[in-house]
Amino acid sequence: RKEVEQDPGPFNVPEGATVAFNCTYSNSASQSFFWYRQDCRKEPKLLMSVYSSGNEDGRFTAQLNRASQYISLLIRDSKLSDSATYLCAVRGTGGGNKLTFGTGTQLKVEL
Amino acid sequence: DARVTQTPRHKVTEMGQEVTMRCQPILGHNTVFWYRQTMMQGLELLAYFRNRAPLDDSGMPKDRFSAEMPDATLATLKIQPSEPRDSAVYFCASGRLGGNNEQFFGPGTRLTVL
Protein backbone atom coordinates (compact mmCIF):
# COMPACT_ATOMS: atom_id res chain seq x y z
CA ARG A 1 0.00 0.00 0.00
CA LYS A 2 1.30 3.45 -0.88
CA GLU A 3 1.97 5.87 1.95
CA VAL A 4 -0.30 8.48 0.42
CA GLU A 5 -3.04 7.68 -2.08
CA GLN A 6 -5.29 9.82 -4.21
CA ASP A 7 -7.87 9.13 -6.90
CA PRO A 8 -6.16 10.40 -10.06
CA GLY A 9 -9.45 11.50 -11.64
CA PRO A 10 -10.05 13.42 -13.79
CA PHE A 11 -12.97 15.02 -12.07
CA ASN A 12 -14.93 16.91 -14.71
CA VAL A 13 -17.36 19.35 -13.13
CA PRO A 14 -19.42 22.28 -14.42
CA GLU A 15 -18.56 25.78 -13.35
CA GLY A 16 -20.24 26.61 -10.05
CA ALA A 17 -20.30 23.04 -8.81
CA THR A 18 -18.98 21.84 -5.49
CA VAL A 19 -16.31 19.16 -5.69
CA ALA A 20 -14.46 17.22 -3.04
CA PHE A 21 -11.30 15.13 -3.10
CA ASN A 22 -9.98 12.73 -0.53
CA CYS A 23 -6.45 11.62 0.21
CA THR A 24 -5.67 8.62 2.41
CA TYR A 25 -2.45 8.08 4.32
CA SER A 26 -1.08 4.90 5.85
CA ASN A 27 1.00 6.17 8.78
CA SER A 28 -1.33 6.84 11.68
CA ALA A 29 1.38 8.88 13.40
CA SER A 30 1.63 11.41 10.56
CA GLN A 31 1.83 14.91 11.91
CA SER A 32 1.23 17.54 9.24
CA PHE A 33 -0.91 17.64 6.15
CA PHE A 34 -1.07 19.91 3.16
CA TRP A 35 -2.83 20.46 -0.14
CA TYR A 36 -0.81 21.70 -3.09
CA ARG A 37 -2.07 22.84 -6.46
CA GLN A 38 -0.10 22.13 -9.62
CA ASP A 39 -0.89 23.67 -12.98
CA CYS A 40 0.24 22.00 -16.19
CA ARG A 41 4.01 22.29 -16.63
CA LYS A 42 4.38 24.34 -13.44
CA GLU A 43 5.65 23.68 -9.96
CA PRO A 44 3.40 22.60 -7.09
CA LYS A 45 2.18 25.57 -5.07
CA LEU A 46 0.99 25.37 -1.51
CA LEU A 47 -2.77 25.79 -1.39
CA MET A 48 -3.40 25.27 2.30
CA SER A 49 -2.32 23.45 5.39
CA VAL A 50 -4.76 21.05 6.99
CA TYR A 51 -5.27 21.47 10.71
CA SER A 52 -6.97 19.09 13.10
CA SER A 53 -9.80 21.57 13.50
CA GLY A 54 -10.19 22.00 9.75
CA ASN A 55 -9.20 24.97 7.68
CA GLU A 56 -11.19 27.25 5.42
CA ASP A 57 -9.88 29.79 2.93
CA GLY A 58 -12.56 31.39 0.82
CA ARG A 59 -14.11 28.71 -1.38
CA PHE A 60 -11.68 26.05 -0.17
CA THR A 61 -12.13 23.91 2.91
CA ALA A 62 -9.68 21.28 4.11
CA GLN A 63 -10.43 18.72 6.78
CA LEU A 64 -8.54 15.99 8.58
CA ASN A 65 -10.06 12.73 9.74
CA ARG A 66 -7.46 11.00 11.89
CA ALA A 67 -9.67 8.06 12.78
CA SER A 68 -10.07 7.08 9.14
CA GLN A 69 -6.68 8.48 8.11
CA TYR A 70 -7.70 10.78 5.33
CA ILE A 71 -7.71 14.44 4.48
CA SER A 72 -10.20 16.12 2.23
CA LEU A 73 -10.40 19.23 0.09
CA LEU A 74 -13.74 20.81 -0.75
CA ILE A 75 -14.03 23.44 -3.44
CA ARG A 76 -17.27 25.41 -3.57
CA ASP A 77 -18.53 27.43 -6.52
CA SER A 78 -15.77 26.06 -8.72
CA LYS A 79 -14.23 28.34 -11.33
CA LEU A 80 -12.60 27.56 -14.65
CA SER A 81 -9.35 28.74 -13.07
CA ASP A 82 -9.58 25.97 -10.46
CA SER A 83 -8.70 23.44 -13.18
CA ALA A 84 -5.42 21.91 -12.05
CA THR A 85 -3.98 18.87 -10.33
CA TYR A 86 -4.34 18.82 -6.55
CA LEU A 87 -1.62 17.04 -4.60
CA CYS A 88 -1.87 16.08 -0.98
CA ALA A 89 1.26 15.89 1.16
CA VAL A 90 1.84 14.27 4.50
CA ARG A 91 4.66 14.69 6.99
CA GLY A 92 5.59 11.61 8.95
CA THR A 93 7.19 11.22 12.33
CA GLY A 94 10.83 11.28 11.33
CA GLY A 95 13.11 14.23 11.87
CA GLY A 96 13.05 17.20 9.59
CA ASN A 97 10.05 18.17 7.54
CA LYS A 98 10.16 15.53 4.85
CA LEU A 99 6.86 15.28 2.98
CA THR A 100 5.39 12.38 1.07
CA PHE A 101 3.17 13.39 -1.82
CA GLY A 102 0.23 11.69 -3.43
CA THR A 103 0.19 11.39 -7.19
CA GLY A 104 -2.49 14.03 -7.49
CA THR A 105 -6.13 14.38 -8.48
CA GLN A 106 -6.87 16.16 -11.72
CA LEU A 107 -9.77 18.61 -11.75
CA LYS A 108 -11.30 20.02 -14.91
CA VAL A 109 -13.92 22.71 -14.51
CA GLU A 110 -16.02 23.17 -17.63
CA LEU A 111 -18.47 25.78 -18.89
CA ASP B 1 8.39 38.12 -2.98
CA ALA B 2 10.91 35.43 -1.98
CA ARG B 3 11.09 32.46 -4.30
CA VAL B 4 13.15 29.36 -4.91
CA THR B 5 15.11 29.68 -8.14
CA GLN B 6 16.42 26.87 -10.30
CA THR B 7 18.73 26.73 -13.29
CA PRO B 8 18.62 25.68 -16.01
CA ARG B 9 14.88 25.63 -16.68
CA HIS B 10 15.31 23.23 -19.57
CA LYS B 11 18.11 20.86 -20.45
CA VAL B 12 18.44 18.51 -23.39
CA THR B 13 21.48 16.28 -23.38
CA GLU B 14 22.73 13.01 -24.75
CA MET B 15 23.05 9.80 -22.86
CA GLY B 16 26.31 9.58 -20.96
CA GLN B 17 26.72 13.31 -20.44
CA GLU B 18 26.97 14.96 -17.04
CA VAL B 19 24.05 17.11 -15.96
CA THR B 20 24.21 19.67 -13.15
CA MET B 21 21.11 21.35 -11.80
CA ARG B 22 21.25 24.27 -9.39
CA CYS B 23 18.89 25.63 -6.82
CA GLN B 24 18.87 28.77 -4.71
CA PRO B 25 16.57 28.28 -1.71
CA ILE B 26 14.59 31.06 -0.11
CA LEU B 27 16.81 33.14 2.16
CA GLY B 28 16.46 31.98 5.75
CA HIS B 29 15.15 28.53 4.90
CA ASN B 30 17.21 25.77 6.48
CA THR B 31 15.85 22.71 4.69
CA VAL B 32 16.26 21.96 0.99
CA PHE B 33 14.66 19.14 -0.95
CA TRP B 34 15.21 17.64 -4.39
CA TYR B 35 12.27 15.94 -6.08
CA ARG B 36 11.80 14.22 -9.40
CA GLN B 37 8.42 14.16 -11.11
CA THR B 38 7.35 11.85 -13.92
CA MET B 39 3.94 10.93 -15.23
CA MET B 40 4.35 7.36 -14.06
CA GLN B 41 5.81 7.88 -10.58
CA GLY B 42 4.54 11.29 -9.58
CA LEU B 43 6.62 13.39 -7.23
CA GLU B 44 9.47 11.43 -5.65
CA LEU B 45 11.85 12.72 -3.01
CA LEU B 46 15.45 12.22 -4.03
CA ALA B 47 17.37 13.93 -1.23
CA TYR B 48 17.04 16.53 1.44
CA PHE B 49 19.31 18.74 3.50
CA ARG B 50 18.96 20.40 6.85
CA ASN B 51 21.33 23.25 7.64
CA ARG B 52 23.34 22.14 4.58
CA ALA B 53 23.88 18.63 5.95
CA PRO B 54 22.43 15.75 3.92
CA LEU B 55 19.75 14.01 5.99
CA ASP B 56 18.24 11.53 3.59
CA ASP B 57 19.23 10.57 0.09
CA SER B 58 17.65 7.14 0.09
CA GLY B 59 15.48 8.04 -2.88
CA MET B 60 18.46 8.76 -5.08
CA PRO B 61 20.32 6.25 -7.30
CA LYS B 62 23.73 6.50 -5.66
CA ASP B 63 25.74 5.22 -8.56
CA ARG B 64 24.95 8.16 -10.80
CA PHE B 65 23.30 10.87 -8.72
CA SER B 66 24.89 13.17 -6.19
CA ALA B 67 23.50 16.10 -4.24
CA GLU B 68 25.46 18.75 -2.41
CA MET B 69 24.97 22.03 -0.69
CA PRO B 70 28.26 23.94 -0.88
CA ASP B 71 26.75 26.94 0.89
CA ALA B 72 23.45 28.13 2.28
CA THR B 73 22.47 29.78 -0.99
CA LEU B 74 23.23 26.95 -3.40
CA ALA B 75 22.16 23.33 -3.73
CA THR B 76 23.26 21.15 -6.64
CA LEU B 77 22.05 17.89 -8.10
CA LYS B 78 24.35 16.07 -10.50
CA ILE B 79 23.75 13.11 -12.74
CA GLN B 80 26.78 11.40 -14.20
CA PRO B 81 26.40 9.61 -16.54
CA SER B 82 22.87 10.54 -17.55
CA GLU B 83 20.48 7.97 -19.03
CA PRO B 84 17.22 8.35 -20.97
CA ARG B 85 15.26 7.09 -17.95
CA ASP B 86 16.45 10.17 -16.04
CA SER B 87 14.23 12.33 -18.24
CA ALA B 88 11.86 14.09 -15.85
CA VAL B 89 11.20 17.40 -14.18
CA TYR B 90 13.47 18.00 -11.20
CA PHE B 91 12.13 20.31 -8.52
CA CYS B 92 13.94 21.92 -5.66
CA ALA B 93 11.96 23.03 -2.62
CA SER B 94 12.93 24.80 0.57
CA GLY B 95 11.37 25.23 3.96
CA ARG B 96 12.02 26.31 7.50
CA LEU B 97 12.40 23.56 10.04
CA GLY B 98 10.44 24.23 13.20
CA GLY B 99 7.87 26.32 11.44
CA ASN B 100 4.69 24.85 10.07
CA ASN B 101 6.72 22.55 7.83
CA GLU B 102 5.55 24.08 4.57
CA GLN B 103 7.73 23.61 1.53
CA PHE B 104 8.00 26.03 -1.35
CA PHE B 105 8.94 24.78 -4.78
CA GLY B 106 11.13 26.23 -7.48
CA PRO B 107 10.01 26.25 -11.13
CA GLY B 108 11.84 23.03 -11.90
CA THR B 109 14.40 21.85 -14.44
CA ARG B 110 12.87 19.91 -17.31
CA LEU B 111 15.50 17.35 -18.31
CA THR B 112 15.47 15.34 -21.50
CA VAL B 113 18.16 12.74 -22.03
CA LEU B 114 18.33 11.45 -25.60
XYZ file of C-alpha atoms in Angstrom:
225
model
C 0.000 0.000 0.000
C 1.301 3.452 -0.883
C 1.968 5.872 1.949
C -0.297 8.484 0.419
C -3.040 7.683 -2.078
C -5.295 9.816 -4.206
C -7.870 9.128 -6.896
C -6.161 10.396 -10.060
C -9.453 11.496 -11.645
C -10.049 13.420 -13.795
C -12.973 15.021 -12.067
C -14.929 16.913 -14.710
C -17.359 19.353 -13.135
C -19.422 22.281 -14.418
C -18.561 25.778 -13.346
C -20.238 26.613 -10.052
C -20.305 23.045 -8.809
C -18.981 21.844 -5.492
C -16.314 19.159 -5.695
C -14.457 17.217 -3.041
C -11.296 15.125 -3.101
C -9.978 12.730 -0.527
C -6.451 11.618 0.213
C -5.675 8.620 2.408
C -2.452 8.078 4.319
C -1.076 4.899 5.849
C 1.002 6.169 8.784
C -1.329 6.836 11.682
C 1.377 8.883 13.403
C 1.626 11.407 10.555
C 1.827 14.909 11.909
C 1.234 17.538 9.241
C -0.909 17.636 6.153
C -1.072 19.912 3.156
C -2.834 20.463 -0.135
C -0.813 21.704 -3.090
C -2.070 22.837 -6.459
C -0.096 22.127 -9.621
C -0.885 23.665 -12.983
C 0.244 21.996 -16.186
C 4.015 22.287 -16.629
C 4.380 24.336 -13.442
C 5.649 23.683 -9.957
C 3.401 22.605 -7.093
C 2.175 25.572 -5.071
C 0.986 25.374 -1.510
C -2.771 25.787 -1.391
C -3.400 25.269 2.295
C -2.318 23.449 5.393
C -4.758 21.054 6.993
C -5.272 21.469 10.712
C -6.967 19.090 13.104
C -9.804 21.571 13.498
C -10.195 22.003 9.755
C -9.196 24.974 7.684
C -11.185 27.255 5.421
C -9.879 29.793 2.932
C -12.557 31.385 0.815
C -14.108 28.706 -1.379
C -11.677 26.054 -0.171
C -12.133 23.913 2.911
C -9.682 21.285 4.106
C -10.432 18.720 6.776
C -8.542 15.989 8.576
C -10.062 12.728 9.736
C -7.460 11.004 11.886
C -9.674 8.060 12.782
C -10.066 7.084 9.137
C -6.679 8.481 8.108
C -7.702 10.776 5.327
C -7.715 14.439 4.484
C -10.204 16.124 2.229
C -10.401 19.227 0.093
C -13.735 20.809 -0.745
C -14.031 23.440 -3.445
C -17.274 25.406 -3.570
C -18.534 27.433 -6.523
C -15.772 26.058 -8.722
C -14.226 28.345 -11.330
C -12.605 27.561 -14.647
C -9.354 28.740 -13.073
C -9.579 25.973 -10.464
C -8.697 23.439 -13.177
C -5.418 21.912 -12.050
C -3.978 18.868 -10.329
C -4.342 18.817 -6.554
C -1.621 17.041 -4.598
C -1.871 16.083 -0.978
C 1.258 15.892 1.157
C 1.844 14.268 4.504
C 4.661 14.694 6.986
C 5.593 11.606 8.951
C 7.188 11.216 12.331
C 10.830 11.282 11.327
C 13.106 14.228 11.866
C 13.050 17.196 9.588
C 10.051 18.172 7.542
C 10.160 15.529 4.851
C 6.861 15.280 2.978
C 5.386 12.379 1.066
C 3.167 13.394 -1.819
C 0.233 11.693 -3.433
C 0.191 11.395 -7.193
C -2.494 14.033 -7.487
C -6.133 14.381 -8.481
C -6.875 16.163 -11.724
C -9.765 18.607 -11.754
C -11.302 20.017 -14.911
C -13.923 22.707 -14.507
C -16.022 23.173 -17.628
C -18.468 25.781 -18.892
C 8.390 38.119 -2.976
C 10.907 35.431 -1.978
C 11.090 32.459 -4.305
C 13.150 29.362 -4.914
C 15.106 29.681 -8.143
C 16.418 26.868 -10.304
C 18.731 26.726 -13.288
C 18.620 25.684 -16.012
C 14.885 25.628 -16.676
C 15.307 23.228 -19.571
C 18.109 20.861 -20.448
C 18.442 18.513 -23.395
C 21.483 16.284 -23.383
C 22.727 13.014 -24.747
C 23.046 9.804 -22.863
C 26.312 9.585 -20.962
C 26.723 13.309 -20.441
C 26.970 14.963 -17.038
C 24.051 17.106 -15.959
C 24.214 19.666 -13.154
C 21.111 21.350 -11.800
C 21.254 24.269 -9.392
C 18.894 25.634 -6.818
C 18.866 28.770 -4.711
C 16.573 28.278 -1.710
C 14.587 31.064 -0.108
C 16.810 33.138 2.163
C 16.464 31.981 5.746
C 15.154 28.534 4.899
C 17.213 25.772 6.477
C 15.847 22.708 4.690
C 16.258 21.962 0.994
C 14.658 19.142 -0.952
C 15.214 17.643 -4.389
C 12.268 15.937 -6.080
C 11.803 14.219 -9.397
C 8.424 14.162 -11.114
C 7.348 11.853 -13.917
C 3.938 10.935 -15.235
C 4.353 7.362 -14.062
C 5.807 7.884 -10.584
C 4.537 11.286 -9.576
C 6.621 13.392 -7.229
C 9.469 11.428 -5.650
C 11.846 12.717 -3.005
C 15.455 12.223 -4.035
C 17.370 13.934 -1.231
C 17.040 16.531 1.443
C 19.307 18.735 3.503
C 18.959 20.405 6.850
C 21.329 23.252 7.638
C 23.338 22.139 4.585
C 23.879 18.627 5.946
C 22.434 15.745 3.925
C 19.750 14.007 5.985
C 18.235 11.528 3.593
C 19.232 10.565 0.089
C 17.650 7.138 0.086
C 15.482 8.039 -2.879
C 18.459 8.757 -5.083
C 20.317 6.253 -7.299
C 23.731 6.504 -5.662
C 25.739 5.216 -8.561
C 24.953 8.158 -10.805
C 23.296 10.871 -8.720
C 24.892 13.166 -6.190
C 23.505 16.104 -4.242
C 25.465 18.747 -2.407
C 24.965 22.032 -0.692
C 28.258 23.943 -0.878
C 26.751 26.940 0.892
C 23.453 28.129 2.278
C 22.468 29.784 -0.995
C 23.226 26.948 -3.395
C 22.164 23.326 -3.729
C 23.263 21.153 -6.637
C 22.048 17.893 -8.097
C 24.352 16.067 -10.501
C 23.748 13.112 -12.735
C 26.780 11.399 -14.200
C 26.400 9.615 -16.543
C 22.873 10.536 -17.548
C 20.482 7.971 -19.031
C 17.224 8.348 -20.971
C 15.255 7.087 -17.948
C 16.449 10.166 -16.044
C 14.231 12.335 -18.238
C 11.859 14.087 -15.849
C 11.196 17.403 -14.175
C 13.472 17.998 -11.195
C 12.134 20.307 -8.517
C 13.942 21.920 -5.660
C 11.959 23.030 -2.617
C 12.932 24.800 0.573
C 11.375 25.233 3.958
C 12.017 26.312 7.501
C 12.395 23.557 10.043
C 10.440 24.228 13.200
C 7.866 26.319 11.443
C 4.695 24.853 10.074
C 6.724 22.555 7.827
C 5.545 24.081 4.572
C 7.735 23.607 1.531
C 7.997 26.027 -1.352
C 8.939 24.785 -4.779
C 11.126 26.234 -7.483
C 10.010 26.254 -11.125
C 11.838 23.033 -11.896
C 14.396 21.846 -14.441
C 12.874 19.907 -17.314
C 15.503 17.352 -18.312
C 15.466 15.343 -21.499
C 18.162 12.739 -22.029
C 18.333 11.455 -25.597
